[in-house]
Short mmCIF file of C-alpha atoms in Angstrom, two decimals:
data_model
loop_
_atom_site.label_atom_id
_atom_site.label_comp_id
_atom_site.label_asym_id
_atom_site.label_seq_id
_atom_site.Cartn_x
_atom_site.Cartn_y
_atom_site.Cartn_z
CA MET A 1 45.31 103.60 3.43
CA ALA A 2 48.49 105.55 2.82
CA LEU A 3 51.22 103.30 1.48
CA LEU A 4 53.97 104.78 3.60
CA GLY A 5 57.54 104.90 2.39
CA VAL A 6 57.34 102.70 -0.70
CA SER A 7 59.57 105.39 -2.21
CA SER A 8 59.01 109.06 -2.90
CA ARG A 9 58.42 108.20 -6.54
CA LEU A 10 55.80 105.57 -5.70
CA LEU A 11 54.10 107.73 -3.09
CA SER A 12 53.79 110.77 -5.30
CA SER A 13 52.28 108.68 -8.08
CA LEU A 14 49.57 106.93 -6.06
CA PRO A 15 46.80 109.50 -6.72
CA ARG A 16 47.51 109.50 -10.45
CA LEU A 17 47.43 105.73 -10.71
CA GLY A 18 44.06 105.22 -9.05
CA THR A 19 42.35 104.13 -12.26
CA ILE A 20 45.14 102.16 -13.93
CA CYS A 21 43.98 98.81 -12.61
CA SER A 22 40.58 99.71 -11.19
CA CYS A 23 39.25 96.37 -12.35
CA PHE A 24 41.47 94.52 -9.86
CA GLN A 25 39.69 93.33 -6.73
CA LEU A 26 41.19 90.50 -4.77
CA LEU A 27 41.55 88.69 -1.52
CA SER A 28 44.18 86.15 -0.47
CA PRO A 29 45.29 84.74 2.85
CA CYS A 30 48.59 85.99 4.18
CA SER A 31 51.24 83.28 4.17
CA SER A 32 54.41 83.16 6.17
CA THR A 33 57.76 84.41 4.94
CA VAL A 34 60.38 81.78 5.64
CA ILE A 35 64.03 82.79 5.49
CA SER A 36 65.72 80.17 3.38
CA VAL A 37 68.89 78.28 4.21
CA VAL A 38 70.51 80.02 1.26
CA HIS A 39 69.80 83.38 2.90
CA PHE A 40 71.28 82.17 6.18
CA ARG A 41 74.42 81.00 4.44
CA ALA A 42 74.72 84.26 2.58
CA LEU A 43 74.41 86.17 5.82
CA SER A 44 76.87 83.89 7.55
CA ASN A 45 79.48 84.35 4.85
CA SER A 46 78.91 88.10 4.57
CA ASN A 47 81.19 88.95 7.49
CA PRO A 48 84.75 89.30 6.17
CA ASN A 49 86.15 89.24 9.70
CA SER A 50 84.68 85.80 10.37
CA THR A 51 87.87 83.80 10.93
CA HIS A 52 86.82 81.87 13.99
CA ILE A 53 83.46 80.64 15.19
CA PRO A 54 83.17 80.59 18.99
CA ASP A 55 82.06 77.35 20.61
CA SER A 56 79.03 79.16 22.05
CA HIS A 57 77.94 80.08 18.53
CA LEU A 58 78.38 76.51 17.33
CA GLU A 59 76.23 75.28 20.21
CA LEU A 60 73.67 77.98 19.44
CA GLN A 61 73.57 77.01 15.77
CA GLN A 62 73.05 73.35 16.72
CA LEU A 63 70.24 74.27 19.12
CA LEU A 64 68.50 76.49 16.53
CA THR A 65 68.81 73.79 13.88
CA GLN A 66 67.32 71.17 16.22
CA ASN A 67 64.35 73.42 16.94
CA LYS A 68 63.89 74.93 13.47
CA SER A 69 60.30 73.64 13.33
CA GLY A 70 59.45 75.19 16.69
CA PHE A 71 60.30 74.95 20.38
CA LYS A 72 58.26 72.76 22.69
CA ASN A 73 57.07 75.85 24.49
CA LEU A 74 57.43 79.58 24.12
CA ASP A 75 59.44 80.01 27.33
CA ASN A 76 62.29 77.96 25.87
CA ALA A 77 62.50 80.26 22.85
CA LEU A 78 62.40 83.41 25.00
CA SER A 79 65.03 82.00 27.35
CA LEU A 80 67.32 81.32 24.39
CA PHE A 81 66.85 84.90 23.16
CA ARG A 82 67.95 86.22 26.58
CA LYS A 83 71.03 83.99 26.49
CA MET A 84 71.88 85.23 23.01
CA LEU A 85 71.80 88.84 24.22
CA LYS A 86 74.39 88.00 26.91
CA MET A 87 76.79 86.12 24.62
CA GLN A 88 80.25 87.56 23.97
CA PRO A 89 80.76 88.02 21.12
CA LEU A 90 77.16 88.66 20.17
CA PRO A 91 75.64 86.04 17.85
CA ARG A 92 75.46 86.96 14.19
CA ASP A 93 72.39 88.50 12.65
CA PHE A 94 71.42 85.30 10.87
CA HIS A 95 71.21 83.51 14.24
CA PHE A 96 68.62 86.05 15.36
CA CYS A 97 66.82 85.57 12.01
CA GLN A 98 66.70 81.85 12.64
CA LEU A 99 65.13 82.35 16.07
CA LEU A 100 62.55 84.83 14.76
CA THR A 101 61.70 82.46 11.89
CA THR A 102 61.18 79.63 14.36
CA LEU A 103 58.75 81.80 16.30
CA VAL A 104 56.89 82.55 13.05
CA LYS A 105 56.60 78.80 12.43
CA MET A 106 55.12 78.54 15.93
CA LYS A 107 52.66 81.28 14.87
CA GLN A 108 53.94 83.50 17.68
CA TYR A 109 53.82 86.56 15.43
CA GLN A 110 53.41 89.20 18.12
CA VAL A 111 56.22 87.70 20.20
CA ALA A 112 58.55 87.61 17.19
CA PHE A 113 57.75 91.22 16.39
CA SER A 114 58.33 92.22 20.01
CA LEU A 115 61.80 90.61 19.92
CA PHE A 116 62.55 92.39 16.65
CA ARG A 117 61.71 95.73 18.27
CA GLU A 118 63.94 94.88 21.23
CA MET A 119 66.78 94.06 18.84
CA CYS A 120 66.38 97.47 17.21
CA THR A 121 66.31 99.19 20.62
CA LEU A 122 69.53 97.42 21.65
CA SER A 123 71.18 98.27 18.29
CA ILE A 124 71.63 94.60 17.42
CA PRO A 125 72.45 94.47 13.69
CA VAL A 126 69.44 93.79 11.49
CA ASN A 127 69.13 93.39 7.72
CA ILE A 128 66.46 93.15 5.05
CA PHE A 129 65.79 89.52 5.99
CA THR A 130 65.08 90.53 9.61
CA PHE A 131 62.77 93.26 8.34
CA ASN A 132 60.99 90.76 6.09
CA ILE A 133 60.24 88.60 9.12
CA ALA A 134 58.94 91.60 11.07
CA ILE A 135 56.80 92.77 8.13
CA ASN A 136 55.39 89.27 7.82
CA CYS A 137 54.54 89.22 11.55
CA CYS A 138 52.65 92.51 11.19
CA CYS A 139 50.68 91.13 8.24
CA HIS A 140 49.79 87.96 10.14
CA SER A 141 48.63 90.12 13.07
CA ASN A 142 46.36 92.18 10.79
CA ARG A 143 48.53 95.26 11.23
CA VAL A 144 49.48 95.88 7.63
CA ASN A 145 49.70 99.62 8.36
CA TYR A 146 52.64 98.86 10.69
CA ALA A 147 54.12 96.66 7.97
CA PHE A 148 54.21 99.63 5.59
CA SER A 149 55.77 101.76 8.32
CA LEU A 150 58.51 99.13 8.55
CA LEU A 151 58.92 99.34 4.77
CA ALA A 152 59.54 103.07 5.17
CA THR A 153 62.17 102.31 7.81
CA THR A 154 64.00 99.93 5.47
CA PHE A 155 64.44 102.78 2.97
CA LYS A 156 65.66 105.12 5.72
CA ARG A 157 68.26 102.56 6.83
CA GLY A 158 69.51 102.12 3.29
CA PHE A 159 68.22 98.57 2.81
CA VAL A 160 66.81 97.51 -0.54
CA PRO A 161 63.46 95.68 -0.21
CA ASP A 162 63.36 92.51 -2.29
CA VAL A 163 60.59 90.56 -3.96
CA VAL A 164 59.89 88.72 -0.67
CA THR A 165 59.22 92.07 1.03
CA TYR A 166 56.73 93.16 -1.60
CA ASN A 167 55.04 89.77 -1.91
CA THR A 168 54.50 89.76 1.85
CA LEU A 169 53.01 93.27 1.79
CA ILE A 170 50.64 92.34 -1.05
CA ARG A 171 49.47 89.29 0.91
CA GLY A 172 49.04 91.47 3.97
CA LEU A 173 46.80 93.91 2.10
CA LEU A 174 44.77 91.07 0.68
CA SER A 175 44.39 89.38 4.07
CA GLU A 176 42.78 92.59 5.39
CA HIS A 177 40.48 92.84 2.36
CA LYS A 178 42.29 95.98 1.17
CA SER A 179 41.87 95.06 -2.48
CA ALA A 180 42.06 98.59 -3.87
CA GLU A 181 45.37 99.26 -2.09
CA ALA A 182 46.75 95.88 -3.17
CA ARG A 183 45.95 96.41 -6.85
CA LEU A 184 47.41 99.93 -6.78
CA PHE A 185 50.53 98.81 -4.93
CA PHE A 186 51.07 95.98 -7.41
CA ALA A 187 50.52 98.29 -10.39
CA ASN A 188 52.98 100.86 -9.06
CA LEU A 189 55.66 98.27 -8.36
CA ILE A 190 55.50 97.19 -11.98
CA LYS A 191 55.20 100.71 -13.38
CA PHE A 192 58.25 102.03 -11.53
CA ARG A 193 60.14 98.75 -11.79
CA GLU A 194 60.77 98.61 -8.08
CA ILE A 195 60.92 94.84 -8.51
CA GLN A 196 60.81 92.27 -11.24
CA PRO A 197 57.60 90.46 -10.21
CA ASP A 198 58.21 86.76 -9.78
CA VAL A 199 55.81 83.87 -10.07
CA ILE A 200 54.87 84.26 -6.39
CA THR A 201 53.90 87.91 -6.91
CA PHE A 202 51.68 87.10 -9.87
CA THR A 203 50.23 83.99 -8.24
CA THR A 204 49.36 85.97 -5.10
CA MET A 205 47.42 88.48 -7.18
CA ILE A 206 45.80 85.84 -9.37
CA ASP A 207 44.72 83.79 -6.35
CA GLY A 208 43.24 86.92 -4.80
CA LEU A 209 41.26 87.71 -7.93
CA CYS A 210 39.99 84.16 -8.07
CA LYS A 211 38.94 84.13 -4.43
CA THR A 212 36.81 87.23 -4.98
CA GLY A 213 35.19 85.83 -8.11
CA HIS A 214 37.09 87.93 -10.64
CA THR A 215 38.20 85.00 -12.75
CA ASP A 216 38.21 87.01 -15.99
CA MET A 217 40.71 89.48 -14.57
CA ALA A 218 42.76 86.64 -13.12
CA LEU A 219 42.98 85.11 -16.61
CA TRP A 220 43.98 88.49 -18.05
CA LEU A 221 46.78 88.84 -15.49
CA PHE A 222 47.73 85.20 -16.05
CA ARG A 223 48.24 85.88 -19.77
CA SER A 224 50.17 89.05 -18.90
CA MET A 225 52.81 87.03 -17.08
CA GLU A 226 54.50 86.13 -20.37
CA LYS A 227 55.13 89.83 -21.08
CA CYS A 228 57.12 89.99 -17.84
CA ASP A 229 59.08 86.85 -18.75
CA CYS A 230 57.47 85.02 -15.85
CA GLU A 231 56.34 81.44 -16.36
CA PRO A 232 53.24 80.38 -14.39
CA ASN A 233 53.68 77.32 -12.21
CA THR A 234 51.42 74.58 -10.92
CA VAL A 235 50.04 76.78 -8.14
CA THR A 236 49.14 79.54 -10.62
CA TYR A 237 47.29 77.16 -12.93
CA THR A 238 45.59 75.45 -10.00
CA ALA A 239 44.24 78.74 -8.62
CA ILE A 240 42.56 79.60 -11.92
CA ILE A 241 41.34 76.05 -12.56
CA ASP A 242 39.76 75.97 -9.09
CA SER A 243 38.02 79.31 -9.73
CA LEU A 244 36.75 78.21 -13.14
CA CYS A 245 35.34 75.04 -11.61
CA LYS A 246 33.58 76.97 -8.83
CA HIS A 247 31.85 79.03 -11.51
CA GLY A 248 30.82 75.88 -13.39
CA LEU A 249 33.24 76.54 -16.30
CA VAL A 250 34.57 73.01 -16.30
CA ASP A 251 35.34 72.91 -20.03
CA ASP A 252 37.55 76.00 -19.68
CA ALA A 253 39.21 74.35 -16.68
CA LEU A 254 39.84 71.20 -18.73
CA ASN A 255 41.37 73.28 -21.53
CA LEU A 256 43.69 74.99 -19.05
CA HIS A 257 44.60 71.58 -17.62
CA SER A 258 45.50 70.39 -21.13
CA GLU A 259 47.63 73.52 -21.60
CA MET A 260 49.53 72.66 -18.43
CA MET A 261 50.29 69.20 -19.74
CA GLU A 262 51.47 70.55 -23.10
CA LYS A 263 53.86 72.94 -21.33
CA CYS A 264 55.13 70.10 -19.11
CA ILE A 265 53.85 71.89 -15.99
CA LEU A 266 52.81 68.99 -13.84
CA PRO A 267 49.40 69.15 -12.14
CA ASN A 268 48.98 67.95 -8.58
CA VAL A 269 46.14 66.50 -6.57
CA TRP A 270 44.73 70.00 -5.90
CA THR A 271 44.60 70.63 -9.63
CA TYR A 272 42.56 67.50 -10.28
CA SER A 273 40.20 67.66 -7.27
CA PRO A 274 38.08 70.71 -8.29
CA ILE A 275 37.72 69.39 -11.86
CA ILE A 276 36.61 65.99 -10.58
CA GLN A 277 34.17 67.65 -8.19
CA VAL A 278 32.42 69.75 -10.82
CA LEU A 279 32.34 66.85 -13.31
CA CYS A 280 30.66 64.76 -10.59
CA SER A 281 28.10 67.49 -9.94
CA LEU A 282 27.30 67.51 -13.66
CA LYS A 283 27.10 63.68 -13.64
CA ARG A 284 29.70 63.43 -16.39
CA TRP A 285 30.79 60.09 -15.00
CA GLU A 286 32.72 58.90 -18.05
CA GLU A 287 34.99 61.96 -17.93
CA VAL A 288 35.41 61.49 -14.18
CA GLY A 289 36.69 57.97 -14.85
CA LEU A 290 39.07 59.14 -17.57
CA LEU A 291 40.48 61.93 -15.43
CA LEU A 292 40.98 59.58 -12.49
CA ASP A 293 42.74 57.09 -14.74
CA GLN A 294 45.05 59.82 -16.07
CA MET A 295 45.71 61.08 -12.57
CA ILE A 296 46.56 57.73 -11.02
CA HIS A 297 48.14 55.76 -13.86
CA ASP A 298 49.63 58.36 -16.21
CA MET A 299 50.66 61.10 -13.79
CA LYS A 300 51.30 58.76 -10.85
CA ILE A 301 49.41 61.13 -8.55
CA SER A 302 47.62 59.43 -5.70
CA PRO A 303 44.26 60.97 -4.79
CA ASP A 304 44.16 62.19 -1.20
CA VAL A 305 41.31 61.72 1.28
CA HIS A 306 39.66 64.93 0.08
CA THR A 307 39.55 63.72 -3.54
CA PHE A 308 38.21 60.32 -2.54
CA ASN A 309 35.57 61.98 -0.35
CA ILE A 310 34.42 64.07 -3.33
CA LEU A 311 33.83 60.83 -5.24
CA VAL A 312 32.11 58.99 -2.37
CA ASP A 313 29.84 61.96 -1.74
CA ALA A 314 28.95 62.38 -5.43
CA TYR A 315 28.24 58.69 -6.00
CA SER A 316 26.20 58.48 -2.76
CA LYS A 317 24.06 61.50 -3.62
CA SER A 318 23.40 60.06 -7.08
CA GLY A 319 22.31 56.72 -5.64
CA LYS A 320 25.42 54.95 -7.00
CA LEU A 321 26.08 53.25 -3.68
CA ASP A 322 28.05 50.34 -5.16
CA ASP A 323 30.40 52.82 -6.82
CA ALA A 324 30.75 54.71 -3.53
CA LYS A 325 31.63 51.49 -1.70
CA HIS A 326 34.13 50.62 -4.44
CA ILE A 327 35.87 53.98 -3.92
CA ILE A 328 36.16 53.24 -0.19
CA GLN A 329 37.68 49.86 -1.07
CA ILE A 330 40.24 51.60 -3.30
CA MET A 331 41.01 54.03 -0.48
CA ASN A 332 41.83 51.16 1.85
CA GLU A 333 43.96 49.44 -0.79
CA ARG A 334 45.97 52.62 -1.38
CA GLY A 335 46.52 53.29 2.31
CA GLU A 336 44.22 56.32 2.47
CA ASN A 337 42.11 55.71 5.55
CA PRO A 338 38.47 56.76 5.14
CA ASN A 339 37.46 59.36 7.70
CA ILE A 340 34.17 60.48 9.25
CA VAL A 341 33.34 62.54 6.12
CA THR A 342 33.72 59.44 3.94
CA TYR A 343 31.42 57.26 6.01
CA THR A 344 28.91 60.03 6.69
CA SER A 345 28.53 60.59 2.92
CA LEU A 346 27.83 56.88 2.37
CA MET A 347 25.42 56.86 5.32
CA GLN A 348 23.54 59.78 3.80
CA GLY A 349 23.35 57.85 0.53
CA TYR A 350 21.79 54.87 2.30
CA CYS A 351 19.30 57.16 4.03
CA SER A 352 18.27 58.86 0.80
CA GLN A 353 17.57 55.44 -0.70
CA GLY A 354 15.55 54.34 2.32
CA GLN A 355 18.11 51.66 3.25
CA MET A 356 17.90 52.39 6.95
CA ASP A 357 19.39 49.12 8.19
CA GLU A 358 22.54 49.74 6.14
CA ALA A 359 22.68 53.36 7.35
CA LEU A 360 22.46 52.27 11.00
CA ALA A 361 25.07 49.57 10.38
CA MET A 362 27.36 52.28 9.04
CA LEU A 363 27.29 53.96 12.47
CA ASN A 364 28.55 50.71 14.01
CA THR A 365 31.26 50.52 11.32
CA ILE A 366 32.40 54.03 12.23
CA ARG A 367 32.66 53.09 15.89
CA SER A 368 34.46 49.81 15.15
CA LYS A 369 37.14 51.74 13.26
CA LYS A 370 37.69 54.01 16.26
CA ILE A 371 36.43 57.02 14.29
CA MET A 372 34.50 59.57 16.32
CA PRO A 373 31.02 60.30 14.91
CA THR A 374 29.92 63.91 14.79
CA SER A 375 26.61 65.54 15.63
CA TYR A 376 26.08 65.88 11.87
CA THR A 377 26.43 62.09 11.52
CA TYR A 378 23.71 61.54 14.11
CA ASN A 379 21.51 64.26 12.63
CA ILE A 380 21.46 62.43 9.30
CA LEU A 381 20.18 59.26 10.96
CA VAL A 382 17.69 61.06 13.20
CA ASN A 383 16.31 62.97 10.22
CA ALA A 384 16.04 59.85 8.08
CA TYR A 385 14.09 57.90 10.71
CA CYS A 386 11.82 60.90 11.35
CA ARG A 387 11.17 61.08 7.62
CA GLU A 388 10.24 57.39 7.72
CA LEU A 389 7.92 58.23 10.69
CA LYS A 390 9.92 55.86 12.90
CA LEU A 391 10.18 58.32 15.75
CA ASP A 392 10.92 55.74 18.46
CA ILE A 393 14.14 54.72 16.69
CA ALA A 394 14.99 58.37 16.04
CA MET A 395 14.63 59.09 19.77
CA ASP A 396 16.83 56.09 20.66
CA ILE A 397 19.56 57.36 18.33
CA TYR A 398 19.17 60.81 19.85
CA ARG A 399 19.66 59.42 23.35
CA ASN A 400 22.71 57.42 22.21
CA MET A 401 24.56 60.56 21.19
CA ALA A 402 25.74 60.97 24.77
CA SER A 403 27.50 57.56 24.62
CA ASP A 404 29.82 59.05 21.98
CA GLY A 405 30.40 62.13 24.08
CA LEU A 406 28.27 64.31 21.82
CA SER A 407 25.69 66.90 22.67
CA PRO A 408 22.66 67.31 20.40
CA THR A 409 22.61 70.55 18.44
CA VAL A 410 19.70 72.87 17.78
CA VAL A 411 19.40 71.14 14.39
CA THR A 412 18.95 67.77 16.13
CA HIS A 413 16.14 69.15 18.27
CA ASN A 414 14.48 70.87 15.32
CA ILE A 415 14.45 67.57 13.40
CA LEU A 416 12.80 65.75 16.31
CA LEU A 417 10.26 68.52 16.89
CA HIS A 418 9.35 68.44 13.22
CA GLY A 419 8.98 64.65 13.39
CA LEU A 420 6.65 64.88 16.39
CA CYS A 421 4.55 67.56 14.68
CA GLN A 422 4.37 65.49 11.49
CA LEU A 423 2.86 62.66 13.51
CA GLY A 424 0.30 65.04 15.00
CA LYS A 425 2.02 64.95 18.41
CA SER A 426 2.32 68.71 18.72
CA MET A 427 1.63 68.77 22.49
CA GLU A 428 4.39 66.16 22.99
CA ALA A 429 6.59 68.39 20.85
CA LEU A 430 5.80 71.35 23.12
CA THR A 431 6.64 69.27 26.21
CA PHE A 432 9.90 68.17 24.59
CA PHE A 433 10.64 71.81 23.77
CA TYR A 434 10.28 72.90 27.40
CA LYS A 435 12.35 69.92 28.54
CA ILE A 436 15.35 70.73 26.33
CA GLN A 437 15.08 74.39 27.33
CA GLY A 438 15.30 73.30 30.96
CA LEU A 439 18.50 71.40 30.09
CA GLY A 440 20.07 74.60 28.81
CA HIS A 441 19.58 74.09 25.07
CA LYS A 442 18.69 77.34 23.33
CA PRO A 443 16.13 77.30 20.49
CA ASP A 444 16.55 79.26 17.27
CA ILE A 445 13.86 80.85 15.13
CA VAL A 446 13.46 77.59 13.14
CA THR A 447 12.59 75.81 16.41
CA TYR A 448 9.74 78.26 17.00
CA GLN A 449 8.54 78.12 13.40
CA THR A 450 8.45 74.31 13.56
CA LEU A 451 6.45 74.32 16.80
CA LEU A 452 4.11 77.12 15.72
CA GLY A 453 3.36 75.28 12.49
CA GLY A 454 2.69 72.00 14.31
CA LEU A 455 0.47 73.62 16.96
CA CYS A 456 -1.56 75.58 14.39
CA LYS A 457 -1.93 72.56 12.13
CA ASN A 458 -3.28 70.50 15.04
CA HIS A 459 -5.69 73.28 16.17
CA TYR A 460 -3.75 74.42 19.27
CA VAL A 461 -3.76 78.05 18.13
CA ASP A 462 -4.03 79.50 21.67
CA LYS A 463 -0.90 77.54 22.62
CA ALA A 464 0.76 78.81 19.45
CA LEU A 465 -0.13 82.44 20.28
CA SER A 466 1.25 82.00 23.78
CA LEU A 467 4.47 80.53 22.38
CA PHE A 468 4.71 83.31 19.80
CA ARG A 469 4.75 85.91 22.56
CA THR A 470 7.84 84.28 24.14
CA ILE A 471 10.01 84.53 21.04
CA GLU A 472 11.36 88.00 21.72
CA CYS A 473 11.79 87.14 25.41
CA ASN A 474 14.38 84.58 24.30
CA GLY A 475 16.34 87.17 22.35
CA LEU A 476 15.02 86.19 18.92
CA ILE A 477 13.25 88.29 16.31
CA PRO A 478 10.25 86.83 14.42
CA GLU A 479 10.81 86.59 10.68
CA SER A 480 8.32 86.98 7.85
CA LYS A 481 7.78 83.21 7.85
CA THR A 482 7.10 83.24 11.62
CA TYR A 483 4.38 85.87 11.25
CA ASN A 484 2.75 84.11 8.31
CA ILE A 485 2.58 80.79 10.17
CA ILE A 486 0.79 82.27 13.17
CA ILE A 487 -1.48 84.48 11.00
CA CYS A 488 -2.59 81.43 8.99
CA GLY A 489 -3.30 79.59 12.24
CA CYS A 490 -5.47 82.48 13.44
CA LEU A 491 -7.35 82.61 10.13
CA TRP A 492 -8.17 78.88 10.13
CA SER A 493 -9.39 79.09 13.74
CA LYS A 494 -11.50 82.19 12.88
CA LYS A 495 -9.50 84.52 15.15
CA TYR A 496 -9.79 87.29 12.56
CA ASP A 497 -9.26 90.21 14.94
CA ARG A 498 -6.06 88.64 16.27
CA ALA A 499 -4.92 87.92 12.72
CA CYS A 500 -5.56 91.57 11.80
CA LYS A 501 -3.37 92.82 14.67
CA LEU A 502 -0.61 90.41 13.71
CA VAL A 503 -0.74 91.60 10.10
CA ASP A 504 -0.37 95.21 11.31
CA LYS A 505 2.62 94.25 13.43
CA MET A 506 4.14 92.24 10.57
CA VAL A 507 3.81 95.21 8.20
CA ASP A 508 5.33 97.53 10.81
CA CYS A 509 8.33 95.19 10.94
CA GLY A 510 8.75 95.53 7.17
CA PHE A 511 7.42 92.08 6.27
CA SER A 512 4.59 91.08 3.96
CA SER A 513 2.22 88.17 3.60
CA ASP A 514 3.41 85.16 1.66
CA ALA A 515 1.56 83.05 -0.90
CA THR A 516 0.17 80.69 1.75
CA THR A 517 -1.43 83.48 3.80
CA THR A 518 -2.94 85.10 0.70
CA SER A 519 -4.26 81.74 -0.47
CA VAL A 520 -5.92 81.07 2.90
CA LEU A 521 -7.61 84.47 2.77
CA ARG A 522 -8.89 83.87 -0.76
CA HIS A 523 -10.29 80.50 0.30
CA LEU A 524 -12.09 82.03 3.29
CA LEU A 525 -13.49 84.88 1.21
CA LEU A 526 -15.11 82.38 -1.16
CA SER A 527 -17.49 81.36 1.64
CA LYS A 528 -17.56 84.68 3.54
CA ALA A 529 -17.31 87.26 0.81
CA HIS A 530 -19.06 89.97 2.84
CA ASP A 531 -17.12 89.60 6.06
CA PRO A 532 -15.64 93.13 6.51
CA THR A 533 -12.74 91.94 8.68
CA LEU A 534 -11.65 89.38 6.09
CA VAL A 535 -11.99 91.90 3.27
CA ALA A 536 -9.87 94.42 5.23
CA LEU A 537 -7.32 91.74 5.98
CA TYR A 538 -7.11 90.72 2.34
CA GLN A 539 -6.59 94.32 1.24
CA LYS A 540 -3.83 94.78 3.83
CA CYS A 541 -2.11 91.64 2.64
CA LEU A 542 -2.32 92.75 -0.97
CA HIS A 543 -0.66 96.05 -0.05
#
């Protein structure tokens, strides 16, 4: 992408600078540019002829202030814009900035940009702050090319882009996955000293590097901040700590956390949460306790629902159900209401320990607290009872989903089909399959694989072959596993010719036999070593 109008010096240098920072690859979500109150005041005081403020402007300012977080509906905002255009004298530029900023907060990016264009057409005075809003709207609308065109226009109009302008453009590039352009743009800004990068500029880049897994480069850039006399803040540290934790480098994350504390840069709940999560996954429970104690008692930071859910989930998966329940008790004491994720994690813990009565009671607890269960919540219970071979209870739970206004998912149906097949009720499974299809539920390839496996295992290979032929009719493509299931079924039922044709088709589709199919062939060859069809099949599978 051509970075239009950055400046003639920047543009002419882009080809030469292609390898300066070739190691930078990043991705970061675009965030909104909010014109600060300080900017508004500066704009308001910038008019030397401002000796009297008309009553209409005072009323306008009051209305904009009241709705600074957003209008109740878009029509109200558009109606106000039309009134502003008719005012005499015309409202000041910062009033228009306020309205555009309100639209941005309402996420009406295209509308805000449309009004900006109308302002330009009507020669209503604009400034760099207005352009920043418009550039931000383009970035949010995935039109970063237009944003750079606007940057070119700012130069033509004699405006000086500020650090907000460039930070917004960098975020825009990153939001469209244009990592190469973002790294080059950032490098050129520093090289030609177009701006003094601030902590937001560096943090945007660092967060992008972290989100694309380039933690080493993020650390390098992090250490480079000192050379630019820019002190990293909590957000900068948190971005790198989070990335380190996601790569399992918890000791490095802990060292960086200690560095924060030494520099009196205060961590927040988002700094602690990823460290706690990875420590839980490594079952370093003592360190989890120490970190929680530091967080709550020393730093006076209250864990949020997300942090508590990390702990409940980790303790539940490790079978530490008493600890999980204790965390929920602490949540209630601290005014952090457990949500569906909290209770579902504990329910899953009960199921994994075979405590089915407690798991089912948890569903009643969820309902009693006026929390809406999800399909995932039900799937956990259905799966657990199927695993316990208590299919009647699983079916009752399945039917009760409707009472909570939920529709079963394809995963729910696959669990039940698997449970029926496990009990040897493959024909009942097939009947159930046709029933849910009649109700409009669409199967996936796992549904077919489950049924094919159950039918073949219970010697209904002709039914399985018939079902196999309908897969593509339902818009699905058989996978390697699908072919191997039906081939094994044909081999066990001595349908060698059919198996041979299926192998040919499987190979034509670019798949190969798996270990199960090869093992079945070897077993059959032990008793029928001279069967030419089996020998040919085995050779095909080997190739």
